[in-house]
Short mmCIF file of N, CA, C and O in Angstrom, two decimals:
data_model
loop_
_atom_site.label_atom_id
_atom_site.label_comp_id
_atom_site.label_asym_id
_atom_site.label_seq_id
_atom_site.Cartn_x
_atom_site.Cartn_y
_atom_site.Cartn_z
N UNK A 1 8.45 13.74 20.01
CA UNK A 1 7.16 13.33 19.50
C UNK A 1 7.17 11.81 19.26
O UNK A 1 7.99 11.25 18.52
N UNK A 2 6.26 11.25 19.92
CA UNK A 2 6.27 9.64 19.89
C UNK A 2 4.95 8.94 18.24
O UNK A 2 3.73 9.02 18.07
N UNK A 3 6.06 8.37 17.44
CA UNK A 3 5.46 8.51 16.02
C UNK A 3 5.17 6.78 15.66
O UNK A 3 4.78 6.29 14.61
N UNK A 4 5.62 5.92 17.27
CA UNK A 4 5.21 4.44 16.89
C UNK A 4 3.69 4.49 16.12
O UNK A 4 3.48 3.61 15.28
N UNK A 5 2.76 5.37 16.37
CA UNK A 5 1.72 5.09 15.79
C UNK A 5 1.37 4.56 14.48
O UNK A 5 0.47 3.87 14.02
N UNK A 6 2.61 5.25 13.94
CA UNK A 6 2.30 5.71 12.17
C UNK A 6 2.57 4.25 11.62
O UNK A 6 2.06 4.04 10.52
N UNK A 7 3.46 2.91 12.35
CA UNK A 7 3.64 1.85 11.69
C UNK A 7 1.73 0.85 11.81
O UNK A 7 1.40 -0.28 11.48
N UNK A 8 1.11 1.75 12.30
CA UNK A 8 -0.25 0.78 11.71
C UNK A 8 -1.18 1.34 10.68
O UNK A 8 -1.77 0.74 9.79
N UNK A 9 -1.19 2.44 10.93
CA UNK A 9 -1.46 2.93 9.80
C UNK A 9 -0.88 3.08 7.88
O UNK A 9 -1.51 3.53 6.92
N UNK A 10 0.35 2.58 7.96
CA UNK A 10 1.38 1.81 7.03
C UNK A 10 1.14 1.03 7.17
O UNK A 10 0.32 0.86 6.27
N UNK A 11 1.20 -0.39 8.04
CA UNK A 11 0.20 -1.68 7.59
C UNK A 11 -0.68 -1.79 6.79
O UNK A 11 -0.72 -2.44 5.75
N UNK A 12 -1.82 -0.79 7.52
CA UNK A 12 -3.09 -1.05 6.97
C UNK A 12 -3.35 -0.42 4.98
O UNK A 12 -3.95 -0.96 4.05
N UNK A 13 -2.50 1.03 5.07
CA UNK A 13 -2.28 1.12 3.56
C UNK A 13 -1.57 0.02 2.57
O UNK A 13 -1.68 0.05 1.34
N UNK A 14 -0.86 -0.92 3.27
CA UNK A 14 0.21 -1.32 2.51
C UNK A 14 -1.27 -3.06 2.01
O UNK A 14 -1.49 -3.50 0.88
N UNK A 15 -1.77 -3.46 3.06
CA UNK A 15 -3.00 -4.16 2.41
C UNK A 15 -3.83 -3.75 1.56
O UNK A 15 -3.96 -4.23 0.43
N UNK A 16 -4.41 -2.90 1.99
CA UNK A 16 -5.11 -1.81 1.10
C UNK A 16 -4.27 -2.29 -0.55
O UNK A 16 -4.66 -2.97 -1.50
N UNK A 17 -3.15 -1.63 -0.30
CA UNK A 17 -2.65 -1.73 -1.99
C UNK A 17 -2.55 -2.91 -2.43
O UNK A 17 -2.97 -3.25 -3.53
N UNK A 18 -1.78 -3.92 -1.32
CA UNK A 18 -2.04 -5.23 -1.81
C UNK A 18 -2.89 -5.85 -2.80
O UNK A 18 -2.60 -6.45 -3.84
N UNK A 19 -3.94 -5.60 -2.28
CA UNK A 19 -5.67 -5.65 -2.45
C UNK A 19 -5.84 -5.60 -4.08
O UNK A 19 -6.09 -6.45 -4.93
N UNK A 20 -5.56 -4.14 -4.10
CA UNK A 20 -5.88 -3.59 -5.16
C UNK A 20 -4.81 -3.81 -6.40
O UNK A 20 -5.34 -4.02 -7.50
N UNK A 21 -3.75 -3.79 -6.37
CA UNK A 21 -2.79 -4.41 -7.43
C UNK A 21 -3.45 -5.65 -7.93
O UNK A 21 -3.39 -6.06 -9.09
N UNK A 22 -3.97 -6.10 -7.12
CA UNK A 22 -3.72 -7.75 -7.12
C UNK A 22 -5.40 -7.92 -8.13
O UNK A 22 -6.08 -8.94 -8.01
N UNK A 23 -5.82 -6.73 -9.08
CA UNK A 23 -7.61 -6.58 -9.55
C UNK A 23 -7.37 -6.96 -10.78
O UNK A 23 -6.20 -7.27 -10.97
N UNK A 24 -8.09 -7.06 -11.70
CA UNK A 24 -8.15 -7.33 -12.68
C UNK A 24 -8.67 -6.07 -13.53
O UNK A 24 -8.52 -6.03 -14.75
N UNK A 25 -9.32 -4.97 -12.77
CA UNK A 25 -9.28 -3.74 -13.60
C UNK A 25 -8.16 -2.56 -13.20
O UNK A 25 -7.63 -2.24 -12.14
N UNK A 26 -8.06 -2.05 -14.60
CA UNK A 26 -6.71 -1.51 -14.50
C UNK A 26 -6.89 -0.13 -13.71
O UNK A 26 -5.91 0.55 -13.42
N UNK A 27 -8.50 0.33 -13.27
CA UNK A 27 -8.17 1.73 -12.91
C UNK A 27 -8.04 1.25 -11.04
O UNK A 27 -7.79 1.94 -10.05
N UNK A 28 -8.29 0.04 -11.19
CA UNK A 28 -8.36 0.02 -8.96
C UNK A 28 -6.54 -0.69 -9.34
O UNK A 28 -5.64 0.07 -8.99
N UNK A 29 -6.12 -1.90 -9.94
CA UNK A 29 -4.67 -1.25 -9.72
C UNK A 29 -3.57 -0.12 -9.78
O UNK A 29 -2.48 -0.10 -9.20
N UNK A 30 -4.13 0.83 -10.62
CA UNK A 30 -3.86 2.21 -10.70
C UNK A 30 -3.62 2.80 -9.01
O UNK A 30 -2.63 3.26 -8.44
N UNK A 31 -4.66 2.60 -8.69
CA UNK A 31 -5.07 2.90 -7.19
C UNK A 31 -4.19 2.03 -6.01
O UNK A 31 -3.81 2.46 -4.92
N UNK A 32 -4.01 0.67 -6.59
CA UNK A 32 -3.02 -0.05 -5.54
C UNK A 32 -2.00 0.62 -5.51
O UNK A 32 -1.51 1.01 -4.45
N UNK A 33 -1.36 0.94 -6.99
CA UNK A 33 0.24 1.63 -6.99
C UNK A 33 0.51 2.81 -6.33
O UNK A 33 1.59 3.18 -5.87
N UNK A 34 -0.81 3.52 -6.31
CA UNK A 34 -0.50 4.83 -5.77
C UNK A 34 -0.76 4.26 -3.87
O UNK A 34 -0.16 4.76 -2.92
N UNK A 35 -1.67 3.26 -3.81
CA UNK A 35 -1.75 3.14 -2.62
C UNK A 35 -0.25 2.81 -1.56
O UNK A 35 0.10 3.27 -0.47
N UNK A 36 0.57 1.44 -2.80
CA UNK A 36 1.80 1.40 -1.85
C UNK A 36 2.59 2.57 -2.01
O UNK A 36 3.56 2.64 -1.25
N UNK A 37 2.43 3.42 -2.74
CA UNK A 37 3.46 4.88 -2.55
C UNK A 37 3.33 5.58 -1.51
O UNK A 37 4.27 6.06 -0.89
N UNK A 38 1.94 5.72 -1.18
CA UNK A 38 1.81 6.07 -0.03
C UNK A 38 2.04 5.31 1.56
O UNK A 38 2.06 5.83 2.68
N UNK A 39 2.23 3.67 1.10
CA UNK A 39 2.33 3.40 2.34
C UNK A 39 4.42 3.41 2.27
O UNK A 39 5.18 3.45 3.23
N UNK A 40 4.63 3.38 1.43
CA UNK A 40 6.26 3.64 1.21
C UNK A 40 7.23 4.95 2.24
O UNK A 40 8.27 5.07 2.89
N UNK A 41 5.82 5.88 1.74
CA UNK A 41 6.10 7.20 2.78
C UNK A 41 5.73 6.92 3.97
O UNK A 41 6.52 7.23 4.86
N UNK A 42 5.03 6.55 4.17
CA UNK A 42 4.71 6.39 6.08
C UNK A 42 5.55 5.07 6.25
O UNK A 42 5.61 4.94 7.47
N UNK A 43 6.01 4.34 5.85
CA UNK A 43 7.34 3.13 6.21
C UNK A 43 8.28 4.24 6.76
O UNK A 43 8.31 4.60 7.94
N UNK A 44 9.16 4.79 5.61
CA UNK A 44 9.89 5.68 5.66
C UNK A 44 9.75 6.51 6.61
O UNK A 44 10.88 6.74 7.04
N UNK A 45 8.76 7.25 7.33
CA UNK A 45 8.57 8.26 8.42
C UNK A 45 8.85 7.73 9.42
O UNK A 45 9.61 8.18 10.27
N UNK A 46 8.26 6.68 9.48
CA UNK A 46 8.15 5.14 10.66
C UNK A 46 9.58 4.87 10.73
O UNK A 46 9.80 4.84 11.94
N UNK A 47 10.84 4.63 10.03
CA UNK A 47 11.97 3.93 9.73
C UNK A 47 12.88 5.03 10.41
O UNK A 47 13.61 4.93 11.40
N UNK A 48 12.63 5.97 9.69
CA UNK A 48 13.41 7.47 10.49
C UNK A 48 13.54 7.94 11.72
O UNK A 48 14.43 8.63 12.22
N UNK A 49 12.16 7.34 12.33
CA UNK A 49 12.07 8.03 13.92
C UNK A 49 12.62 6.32 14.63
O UNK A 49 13.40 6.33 15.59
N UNK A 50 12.19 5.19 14.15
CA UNK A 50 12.59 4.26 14.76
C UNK A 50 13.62 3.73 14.66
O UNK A 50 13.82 2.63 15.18
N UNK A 51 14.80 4.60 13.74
CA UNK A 51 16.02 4.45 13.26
C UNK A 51 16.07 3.25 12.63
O UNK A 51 16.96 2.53 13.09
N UNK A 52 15.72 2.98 12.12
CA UNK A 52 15.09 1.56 11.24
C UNK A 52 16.05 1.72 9.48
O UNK A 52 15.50 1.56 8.39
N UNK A 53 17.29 1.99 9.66
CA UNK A 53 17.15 2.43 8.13
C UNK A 53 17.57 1.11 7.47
O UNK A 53 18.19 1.54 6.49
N UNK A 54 17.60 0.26 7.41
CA UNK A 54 17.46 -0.93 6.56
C UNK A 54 16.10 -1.03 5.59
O UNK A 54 16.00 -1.52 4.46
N UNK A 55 14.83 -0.22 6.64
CA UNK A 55 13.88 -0.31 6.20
C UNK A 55 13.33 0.62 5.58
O UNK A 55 12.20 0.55 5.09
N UNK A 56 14.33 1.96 5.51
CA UNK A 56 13.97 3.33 5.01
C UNK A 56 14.58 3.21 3.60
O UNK A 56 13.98 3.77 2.68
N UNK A 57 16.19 2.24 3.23
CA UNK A 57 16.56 2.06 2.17
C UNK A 57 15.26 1.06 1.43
O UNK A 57 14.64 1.27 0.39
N UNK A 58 15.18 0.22 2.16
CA UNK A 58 13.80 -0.82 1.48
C UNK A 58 13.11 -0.19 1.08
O UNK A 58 12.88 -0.49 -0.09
N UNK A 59 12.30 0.99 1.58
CA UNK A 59 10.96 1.09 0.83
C UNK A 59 11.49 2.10 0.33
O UNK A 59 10.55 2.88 0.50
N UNK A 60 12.59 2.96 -0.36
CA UNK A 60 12.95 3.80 -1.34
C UNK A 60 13.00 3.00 -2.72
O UNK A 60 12.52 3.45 -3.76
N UNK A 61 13.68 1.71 -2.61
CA UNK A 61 13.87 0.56 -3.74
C UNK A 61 12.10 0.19 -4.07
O UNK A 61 11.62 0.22 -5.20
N UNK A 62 11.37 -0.13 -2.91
CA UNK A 62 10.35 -0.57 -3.45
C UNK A 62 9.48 0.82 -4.13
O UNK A 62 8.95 0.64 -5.22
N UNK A 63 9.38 1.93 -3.61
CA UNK A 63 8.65 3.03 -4.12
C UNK A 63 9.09 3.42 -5.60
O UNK A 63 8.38 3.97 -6.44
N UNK A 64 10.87 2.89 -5.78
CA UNK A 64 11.05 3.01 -7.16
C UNK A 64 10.36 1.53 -8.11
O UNK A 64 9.97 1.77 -9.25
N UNK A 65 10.23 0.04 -7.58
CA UNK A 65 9.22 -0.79 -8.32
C UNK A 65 7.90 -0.31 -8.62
O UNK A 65 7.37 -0.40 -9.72
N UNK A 66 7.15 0.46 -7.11
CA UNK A 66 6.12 0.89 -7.53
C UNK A 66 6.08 1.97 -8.45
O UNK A 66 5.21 1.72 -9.28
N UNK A 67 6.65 3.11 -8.68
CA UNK A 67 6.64 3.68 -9.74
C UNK A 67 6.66 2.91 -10.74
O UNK A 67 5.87 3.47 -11.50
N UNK A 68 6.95 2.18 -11.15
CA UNK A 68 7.63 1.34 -12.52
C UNK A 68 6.26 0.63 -13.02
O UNK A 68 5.85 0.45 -14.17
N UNK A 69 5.61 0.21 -11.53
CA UNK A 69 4.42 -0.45 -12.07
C UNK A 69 3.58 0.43 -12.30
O UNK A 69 2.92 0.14 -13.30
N UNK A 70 3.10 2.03 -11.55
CA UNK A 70 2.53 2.53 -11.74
C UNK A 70 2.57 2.50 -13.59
O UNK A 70 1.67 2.21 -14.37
N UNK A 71 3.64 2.82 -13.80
CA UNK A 71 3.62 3.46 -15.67
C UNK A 71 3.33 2.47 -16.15
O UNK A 71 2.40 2.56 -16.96
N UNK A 72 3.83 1.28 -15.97
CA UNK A 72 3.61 -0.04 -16.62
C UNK A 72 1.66 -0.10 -17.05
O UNK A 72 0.92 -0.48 -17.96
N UNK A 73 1.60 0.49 -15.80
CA UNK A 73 -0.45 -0.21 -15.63
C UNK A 73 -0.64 0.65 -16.77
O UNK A 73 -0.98 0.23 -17.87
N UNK A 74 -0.30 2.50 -16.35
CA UNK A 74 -1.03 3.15 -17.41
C UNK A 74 -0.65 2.62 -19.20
O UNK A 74 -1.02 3.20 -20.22
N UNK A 75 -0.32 2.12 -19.16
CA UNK A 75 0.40 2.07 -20.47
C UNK A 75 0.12 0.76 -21.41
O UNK A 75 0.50 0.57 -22.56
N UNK A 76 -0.67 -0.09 -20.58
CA UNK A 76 -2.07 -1.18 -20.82
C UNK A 76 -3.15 -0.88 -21.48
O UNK A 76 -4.06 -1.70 -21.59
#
């Protein structure tokens, strides 16, 4: 199964969250954090089939920052 696709669609989430972290209200950064979690998982899917694991350890480290910020926001 050919899964190059999935690295644009991980781009495009990973702006997306960008985006939204980057707000000044706390419920659309709420939404960024969960947004890069999700683009963390499609890195990771992407990293696995493209044997990429430099980049599969990367976004495990970053999905644990984003958690961190996730709680951080709620807790504002």
């Amino acid at each position: 199964m050919d899964l190059d696709w999935v690295q644009w669609p991980a781009m495009a989430v990973t702006v997306l969250a960008a985006w939204n972290v980057g707000a000044r209200q706390k419920q659309q950064r709420g939404w960024g954090f969960w947004c890069f979690l999700a683009s963390n998982a499609l890195w990771i899917v992407w990293g696995l089939y493209a044997k990429a694991y430099a980049l599969v350890v990367l976004q495990l480290f970053l999905a644990a920052t984003n958690l961190r910020g996730a709680r951080k926001n709620d807790a504002l």
